[in-house]
Amino acid sequence: MSWFNQARYGMIIHWGPYSVGGRGEWIANRELYSKKDYTTEFVEKFTAENYDPRAWVKLAKEAGMGYLVLTTRHHDGFCLWDTDTTDFKSTKIGAKRDLVREFADAVREGGLKVGFYFSMADWFHPDYPGAHRRDWPDSWPDEAARQRFVKFYCTQIEELMTRYGKVDILWYDGCIPSPTDGTAINTCIKQLQPGILINNRNGAPHDFHSCEQAIKPAPAGHDWEACMTLNENWGFHAGDHQWKNARAVLRMLIETACSAGNILLNIGPTSDGVIPQPSVDILREVGDWLRRNPGWLADSDRSPFTWNNWGRITVKGNRIYLHIFNGTGPRLRVADIGNRVLRAYRLDGGAPVAFRQSNDLVILDGLPWPLKDPIATTIVLEVEGTPQTTRTQTSFWIPE
Ligand code: GLC
């Protein structure tokens, strides 16, 4: 897991024929498209004419991300690689290109980690129960259909695991009724791709927990990742302008780092392969801040410190990072510090900050005031030993 925890921040890309519609990735299901109409309206027009995965990789690097995860197929079942299992694929219709191969090559060439998102759902497959008129079917019509479908999806995964070089993450999504034979296929994946990480959406063995649109840390001892949209949709949506700003993204990163988790942030390129400008601008701004405030994110440890009213505290090694969101003056009282503080300084630029310590209370004085950074002002406390809190009660009572 070391590279995963080192990265703490990655990009997920929802891109497929639905991007043509510009109404999110559930269009086939929500708007009850037949496969025929979906093909003529969207798949044939999914031509990817400006697809340049190197530009995606470049942006991910500028943003400070360590890995990229591409929807090799979403719930519409359309494959972005040259599969032998169906003609419903990008090498046959629309783009006439193996989009997965170009993606994997570009990510590896850029020195980042390659992730494949794979939805097991398949709204148009004859053996997928309820086809596309149901959200998540809960049972198979019969055992023979189940076996055929499981064989179908496992064959597709096997292709992805054997034809595209080293794959670093298999990112499952899209429930299908159980049993999915997940343990058998995951065991096989581990043999085909030693070192690959698998999320927990198709049973054990898996390597990390995944939560969606919420920061829900996995219990201590478990690695985890929260996937988040940048607006309110995963796939490109022409009418969705509800962008999170750089400040919101950084707060999510800080919040997640407090519990040693990762953020997998979504982008939804247009059907030609271009990342919407607002996404580009936000990611660049986040990257700029991370470059000015380096070191706290990669490999952050679980923070023992509880809540306060001014910001968040992340920890790493013998450093405590005070991320101040709501400053109220040049002085900050930080309680519950169980270590002797050796040094205090601003992360951005390294200017020392005066402090005094009385037992577990540290009083910082002479903080730059007013705080100029609208995102956060981060102060580093270098301490003796591993950061510890003196507070024994970390939760508080809320009346029912
Ligand atoms: C939700 C969406 C799905 C998306 C996924 C990412 O489940 O319904 O379309 O791919 O989130 O985790």
PDB file of N, CA and C in Angstrom, residues 172-223:
ATOM      1  N   TYR A 172     -13.469  -1.474  -8.612  1.00  0.00           N
ATOM      2  CA  TYR A 172     -14.797  -2.017  -8.920  1.00  0.00           C
ATOM      3  C   TYR A 172     -15.896  -1.019  -8.610  1.00  0.00           C
ATOM      4  N   ASP A 173     -16.968  -1.142  -9.382  1.00  0.00           N
ATOM      5  CA  ASP A 173     -18.192  -0.397  -9.070  1.00  0.00           C
ATOM      6  C   ASP A 173     -19.363  -1.170  -9.641  1.00  0.00           C
ATOM      7  N   GLY A 174     -20.573  -0.720  -9.336  1.00  0.00           N
ATOM      8  CA  GLY A 174     -21.770  -1.227  -9.983  1.00  0.00           C
ATOM      9  C   GLY A 174     -22.190  -2.584  -9.495  1.00  0.00           C
ATOM     10  N   CYS A 175     -23.012  -2.609  -8.477  1.00  0.00           N
ATOM     11  CA  CYS A 175     -23.408  -3.875  -7.864  1.00  0.00           C
ATOM     12  C   CYS A 175     -24.128  -4.775  -8.866  1.00  0.00           C
ATOM     13  N   ILE A 176     -23.855  -6.041  -8.753  1.00  0.00           N
ATOM     14  CA  ILE A 176     -24.693  -7.033  -9.402  1.00  0.00           C
ATOM     15  C   ILE A 176     -25.164  -7.961  -8.290  1.00  0.00           C
ATOM     16  N   PRO A 177     -26.259  -8.686  -8.493  1.00  0.00           N
ATOM     17  CA  PRO A 177     -26.736  -9.533  -7.398  1.00  0.00           C
ATOM     18  C   PRO A 177     -25.670 -10.557  -7.009  1.00  0.00           C
ATOM     19  N   SER A 178     -25.665 -10.956  -5.773  1.00  0.00           N
ATOM     20  CA  SER A 178     -24.691 -11.963  -5.340  1.00  0.00           C
ATOM     21  C   SER A 178     -25.260 -13.364  -5.625  1.00  0.00           C
ATOM     22  N   PRO A 179     -24.418 -14.400  -5.670  1.00  0.00           N
ATOM     23  CA  PRO A 179     -22.964 -14.302  -5.566  1.00  0.00           C
ATOM     24  C   PRO A 179     -22.330 -13.866  -6.886  1.00  0.00           C
ATOM     25  N   THR A 180     -21.252 -13.085  -6.757  1.00  0.00           N
ATOM     26  CA  THR A 180     -20.556 -12.586  -7.944  1.00  0.00           C
ATOM     27  C   THR A 180     -19.261 -13.353  -8.195  1.00  0.00           C
ATOM     28  N   ASP A 181     -18.964 -14.309  -7.318  1.00  0.00           N
ATOM     29  CA  ASP A 181     -17.706 -15.056  -7.377  1.00  0.00           C
ATOM     30  C   ASP A 181     -16.512 -14.111  -7.260  1.00  0.00           C
ATOM     31  N   GLY A 182     -16.706 -13.045  -6.497  1.00  0.00           N
ATOM     32  CA  GLY A 182     -15.675 -12.019  -6.342  1.00  0.00           C
ATOM     33  C   GLY A 182     -14.370 -12.551  -5.783  1.00  0.00           C
ATOM     34  N   THR A 183     -14.449 -13.450  -4.824  1.00  0.00           N
ATOM     35  CA  THR A 183     -13.222 -13.953  -4.207  1.00  0.00           C
ATOM     36  C   THR A 183     -12.379 -14.708  -5.230  1.00  0.00           C
ATOM     37  N   ALA A 184     -13.037 -15.502  -6.048  1.00  0.00           N
ATOM     38  CA  ALA A 184     -12.294 -16.275  -7.055  1.00  0.00           C
ATOM     39  C   ALA A 184     -11.629 -15.328  -8.053  1.00  0.00           C
ATOM     40  N   ILE A 185     -12.383 -14.345  -8.542  1.00  0.00           N
ATOM     41  CA  ILE A 185     -11.796 -13.458  -9.562  1.00  0.00           C
ATOM     42  C   ILE A 185     -10.736 -12.554  -8.936  1.00  0.00           C
ATOM     43  N   ASN A 186     -10.951 -12.096  -7.706  1.00  0.00           N
ATOM     44  CA  ASN A 186      -9.929 -11.246  -7.081  1.00  0.00           C
ATOM     45  C   ASN A 186      -8.638 -12.024  -6.848  1.00  0.00           C
ATOM     46  N   THR A 187      -8.767 -13.270  -6.487  1.00  0.00           N
ATOM     47  CA  THR A 187      -7.575 -14.095  -6.271  1.00  0.00           C
ATOM     48  C   THR A 187      -6.831 -14.254  -7.599  1.00  0.00           C
ATOM     49  N   CYS A 188      -7.588 -14.459  -8.648  1.00  0.00           N
ATOM     50  CA  CYS A 188      -6.992 -14.606  -9.977  1.00  0.00           C
ATOM     51  C   CYS A 188      -6.314 -13.296 -10.407  1.00  0.00           C
ATOM     52  N   ILE A 189      -6.973 -12.158 -10.136  1.00  0.00           N
ATOM     53  CA  ILE A 189      -6.404 -10.844 -10.490  1.00  0.00           C
ATOM     54  C   ILE A 189      -5.053 -10.654  -9.810  1.00  0.00           C
ATOM     55  N   LYS A 190      -4.980 -11.068  -8.549  1.00  0.00           N
ATOM     56  CA  LYS A 190      -3.725 -10.908  -7.786  1.00  0.00           C
ATOM     57  C   LYS A 190      -2.596 -11.732  -8.403  1.00  0.00           C
ATOM     58  N   GLN A 191      -2.983 -12.870  -9.021  1.00  0.00           N
ATOM     59  CA  GLN A 191      -1.938 -13.672  -9.664  1.00  0.00           C
ATOM     60  C   GLN A 191      -1.499 -13.030 -10.979  1.00  0.00           C
ATOM     61  N   LEU A 192      -2.473 -12.489 -11.701  1.00  0.00           N
ATOM     62  CA  LEU A 192      -2.145 -11.883 -12.998  1.00  0.00           C
ATOM     63  C   LEU A 192      -1.392 -10.565 -12.832  1.00  0.00           C
ATOM     64  N   GLN A 193      -1.697  -9.856 -11.760  1.00  0.00           N
ATOM     65  CA  GLN A 193      -1.110  -8.526 -11.538  1.00  0.00           C
ATOM     66  C   GLN A 193      -0.589  -8.440 -10.106  1.00  0.00           C
ATOM     67  N   PRO A 194       0.541  -9.068  -9.844  1.00  0.00           N
ATOM     68  CA  PRO A 194       1.047  -9.015  -8.472  1.00  0.00           C
ATOM     69  C   PRO A 194       1.260  -7.552  -8.076  1.00  0.00           C
ATOM     70  N   GLY A 195       0.838  -7.191  -6.893  1.00  0.00           N
ATOM     71  CA  GLY A 195       1.042  -5.810  -6.449  1.00  0.00           C
ATOM     72  C   GLY A 195      -0.149  -4.916  -6.734  1.00  0.00           C
ATOM     73  N   ILE A 196      -1.141  -5.400  -7.493  1.00  0.00           N
ATOM     74  CA  ILE A 196      -2.305  -4.553  -7.785  1.00  0.00           C
ATOM     75  C   ILE A 196      -3.107  -4.333  -6.502  1.00  0.00           C
ATOM     76  N   LEU A 197      -3.757  -3.172  -6.407  1.00  0.00           N
ATOM     77  CA  LEU A 197      -4.647  -2.895  -5.278  1.00  0.00           C
ATOM     78  C   LEU A 197      -6.084  -2.979  -5.776  1.00  0.00           C
ATOM     79  N   ILE A 198      -6.946  -3.596  -4.980  1.00  0.00           N
ATOM     80  CA  ILE A 198      -8.351  -3.784  -5.374  1.00  0.00           C
ATOM     81  C   ILE A 198      -9.226  -3.126  -4.316  1.00  0.00           C
ATOM     82  N   ASN A 199     -10.238  -2.387  -4.740  1.00  0.00           N
ATOM     83  CA  ASN A 199     -11.129  -1.780  -3.742  1.00  0.00           C
ATOM     84  C   ASN A 199     -12.125  -2.822  -3.214  1.00  0.00           C
ATOM     85  N   ASN A 200     -12.922  -2.409  -2.256  1.00  0.00           N
ATOM     86  CA  ASN A 200     -13.738  -3.405  -1.532  1.00  0.00           C
ATOM     87  C   ASN A 200     -15.144  -3.587  -2.118  1.00  0.00           C
ATOM     88  N   ARG A 201     -15.318  -3.234  -3.396  1.00  0.00           N
ATOM     89  CA  ARG A 201     -16.682  -3.292  -3.930  1.00  0.00           C
ATOM     90  C   ARG A 201     -17.032  -4.630  -4.583  1.00  0.00           C
ATOM     91  N   ASN A 202     -16.143  -5.612  -4.486  1.00  0.00           N
ATOM     92  CA  ASN A 202     -16.526  -6.952  -4.956  1.00  0.00           C
ATOM     93  C   ASN A 202     -15.954  -8.020  -4.026  1.00  0.00           C
ATOM     94  N   GLY A 203     -16.069  -7.769  -2.739  1.00  0.00           N
ATOM     95  CA  GLY A 203     -15.685  -8.785  -1.746  1.00  0.00           C
ATOM     96  C   GLY A 203     -14.188  -8.911  -1.542  1.00  0.00           C
ATOM     97  N   ALA A 204     -13.818  -9.871  -0.695  1.00  0.00           N
ATOM     98  CA  ALA A 204     -12.413 -10.116  -0.351  1.00  0.00           C
ATOM     99  C   ALA A 204     -11.797 -11.013  -1.422  1.00  0.00           C
ATOM    100  N   PRO A 205     -10.464 -11.064  -1.569  1.00  0.00           N
ATOM    101  CA  PRO A 205      -9.520 -10.191  -0.897  1.00  0.00           C
ATOM    102  C   PRO A 205      -9.494  -8.790  -1.552  1.00  0.00           C
ATOM    103  N   HIS A 206      -9.498  -7.777  -0.682  1.00  0.00           N
ATOM    104  CA  HIS A 206      -9.393  -6.420  -1.213  1.00  0.00           C
ATOM    105  C   HIS A 206      -8.380  -5.655  -0.371  1.00  0.00           C
ATOM    106  N   ASP A 207      -7.970  -4.507  -0.893  1.00  0.00           N
ATOM    107  CA  ASP A 207      -6.862  -3.790  -0.244  1.00  0.00           C
ATOM    108  C   ASP A 207      -7.269  -2.496   0.415  1.00  0.00           C
ATOM    109  N   PHE A 208      -8.337  -1.882  -0.095  1.00  0.00           N
ATOM    110  CA  PHE A 208      -8.737  -0.625   0.539  1.00  0.00           C
ATOM    111  C   PHE A 208     -10.246  -0.446   0.481  1.00  0.00           C
ATOM    112  N   HIS A 209     -10.737   0.291   1.458  1.00  0.00           N
ATOM    113  CA  HIS A 209     -12.158   0.611   1.533  1.00  0.00           C
ATOM    114  C   HIS A 209     -12.428   1.846   0.691  1.00  0.00           C
ATOM    115  N   SER A 210     -13.646   1.912   0.175  1.00  0.00           N
ATOM    116  CA  SER A 210     -13.999   3.054  -0.660  1.00  0.00           C
ATOM    117  C   SER A 210     -15.311   3.638  -0.150  1.00  0.00           C
ATOM    118  N   CYS A 211     -15.349   4.950   0.038  1.00  0.00           N
ATOM    119  CA  CYS A 211     -16.625   5.588   0.357  1.00  0.00           C
ATOM    120  C   CYS A 211     -16.872   6.664  -0.689  1.00  0.00           C
ATOM    121  N   GLU A 212     -18.119   7.052  -0.810  1.00  0.00           N
ATOM    122  CA  GLU A 212     -18.521   7.869  -1.953  1.00  0.00           C
ATOM    123  C   GLU A 212     -19.223   9.137  -1.498  1.00  0.00           C
ATOM    124  N   GLN A 213     -18.790  10.261  -1.984  1.00  0.00           N
ATOM    125  CA  GLN A 213     -19.419  11.557  -1.713  1.00  0.00           C
ATOM    126  C   GLN A 213     -19.532  11.849  -0.216  1.00  0.00           C
ATOM    127  N   ALA A 214     -18.639  11.266   0.565  1.00  0.00           N
ATOM    128  CA  ALA A 214     -18.623  11.514   2.011  1.00  0.00           C
ATOM    129  C   ALA A 214     -17.278  11.048   2.529  1.00  0.00           C
ATOM    130  N   ILE A 215     -16.824  11.698   3.583  1.00  0.00           N
ATOM    131  CA  ILE A 215     -15.552  11.293   4.175  1.00  0.00           C
ATOM    132  C   ILE A 215     -15.855  10.411   5.380  1.00  0.00           C
ATOM    133  N   LYS A 216     -15.747   9.101   5.154  1.00  0.00           N
ATOM    134  CA  LYS A 216     -16.073   8.139   6.216  1.00  0.00           C
ATOM    135  C   LYS A 216     -14.860   7.252   6.438  1.00  0.00           C
ATOM    136  N   PRO A 217     -13.988   7.651   7.358  1.00  0.00           N
ATOM    137  CA  PRO A 217     -12.748   6.895   7.550  1.00  0.00           C
ATOM    138  C   PRO A 217     -13.014   5.430   7.900  1.00  0.00           C
ATOM    139  N   ALA A 218     -12.197   4.539   7.322  1.00  0.00           N
ATOM    140  CA  ALA A 218     -12.252   3.132   7.699  1.00  0.00           C
ATOM    141  C   ALA A 218     -11.611   2.998   9.072  1.00  0.00           C
ATOM    142  N   PRO A 219     -11.939   1.922   9.804  1.00  0.00           N
ATOM    143  CA  PRO A 219     -11.338   1.756  11.129  1.00  0.00           C
ATOM    144  C   PRO A 219      -9.806   1.718  11.052  1.00  0.00           C
ATOM    145  N   ALA A 220      -9.163   2.087  12.160  1.00  0.00           N
ATOM    146  CA  ALA A 220      -7.690   2.089  12.209  1.00  0.00           C
ATOM    147  C   ALA A 220      -7.163   0.745  11.722  1.00  0.00           C
ATOM    148  N   GLY A 221      -6.076   0.799  10.997  1.00  0.00           N
ATOM    149  CA  GLY A 221      -5.492  -0.437  10.483  1.00  0.00           C
ATOM    150  C   GLY A 221      -5.968  -0.761   9.076  1.00  0.00           C
ATOM    151  N   HIS A 222      -6.962  -0.035   8.589  1.00  0.00           N
ATOM    152  CA  HIS A 222      -7.463  -0.253   7.224  1.00  0.00           C
ATOM    153  C   HIS A 222      -7.177   0.974   6.356  1.00  0.00           C
ATOM    154  N   ASP A 223      -6.749   0.715   5.133  1.00  0.00           N
ATOM    155  CA  ASP A 223      -6.528   1.823   4.202  1.00  0.00           C
ATOM    156  C   ASP A 223      -7.842   2.169   3.523  1.00  0.00           C
TER     157      ASP A 223
END
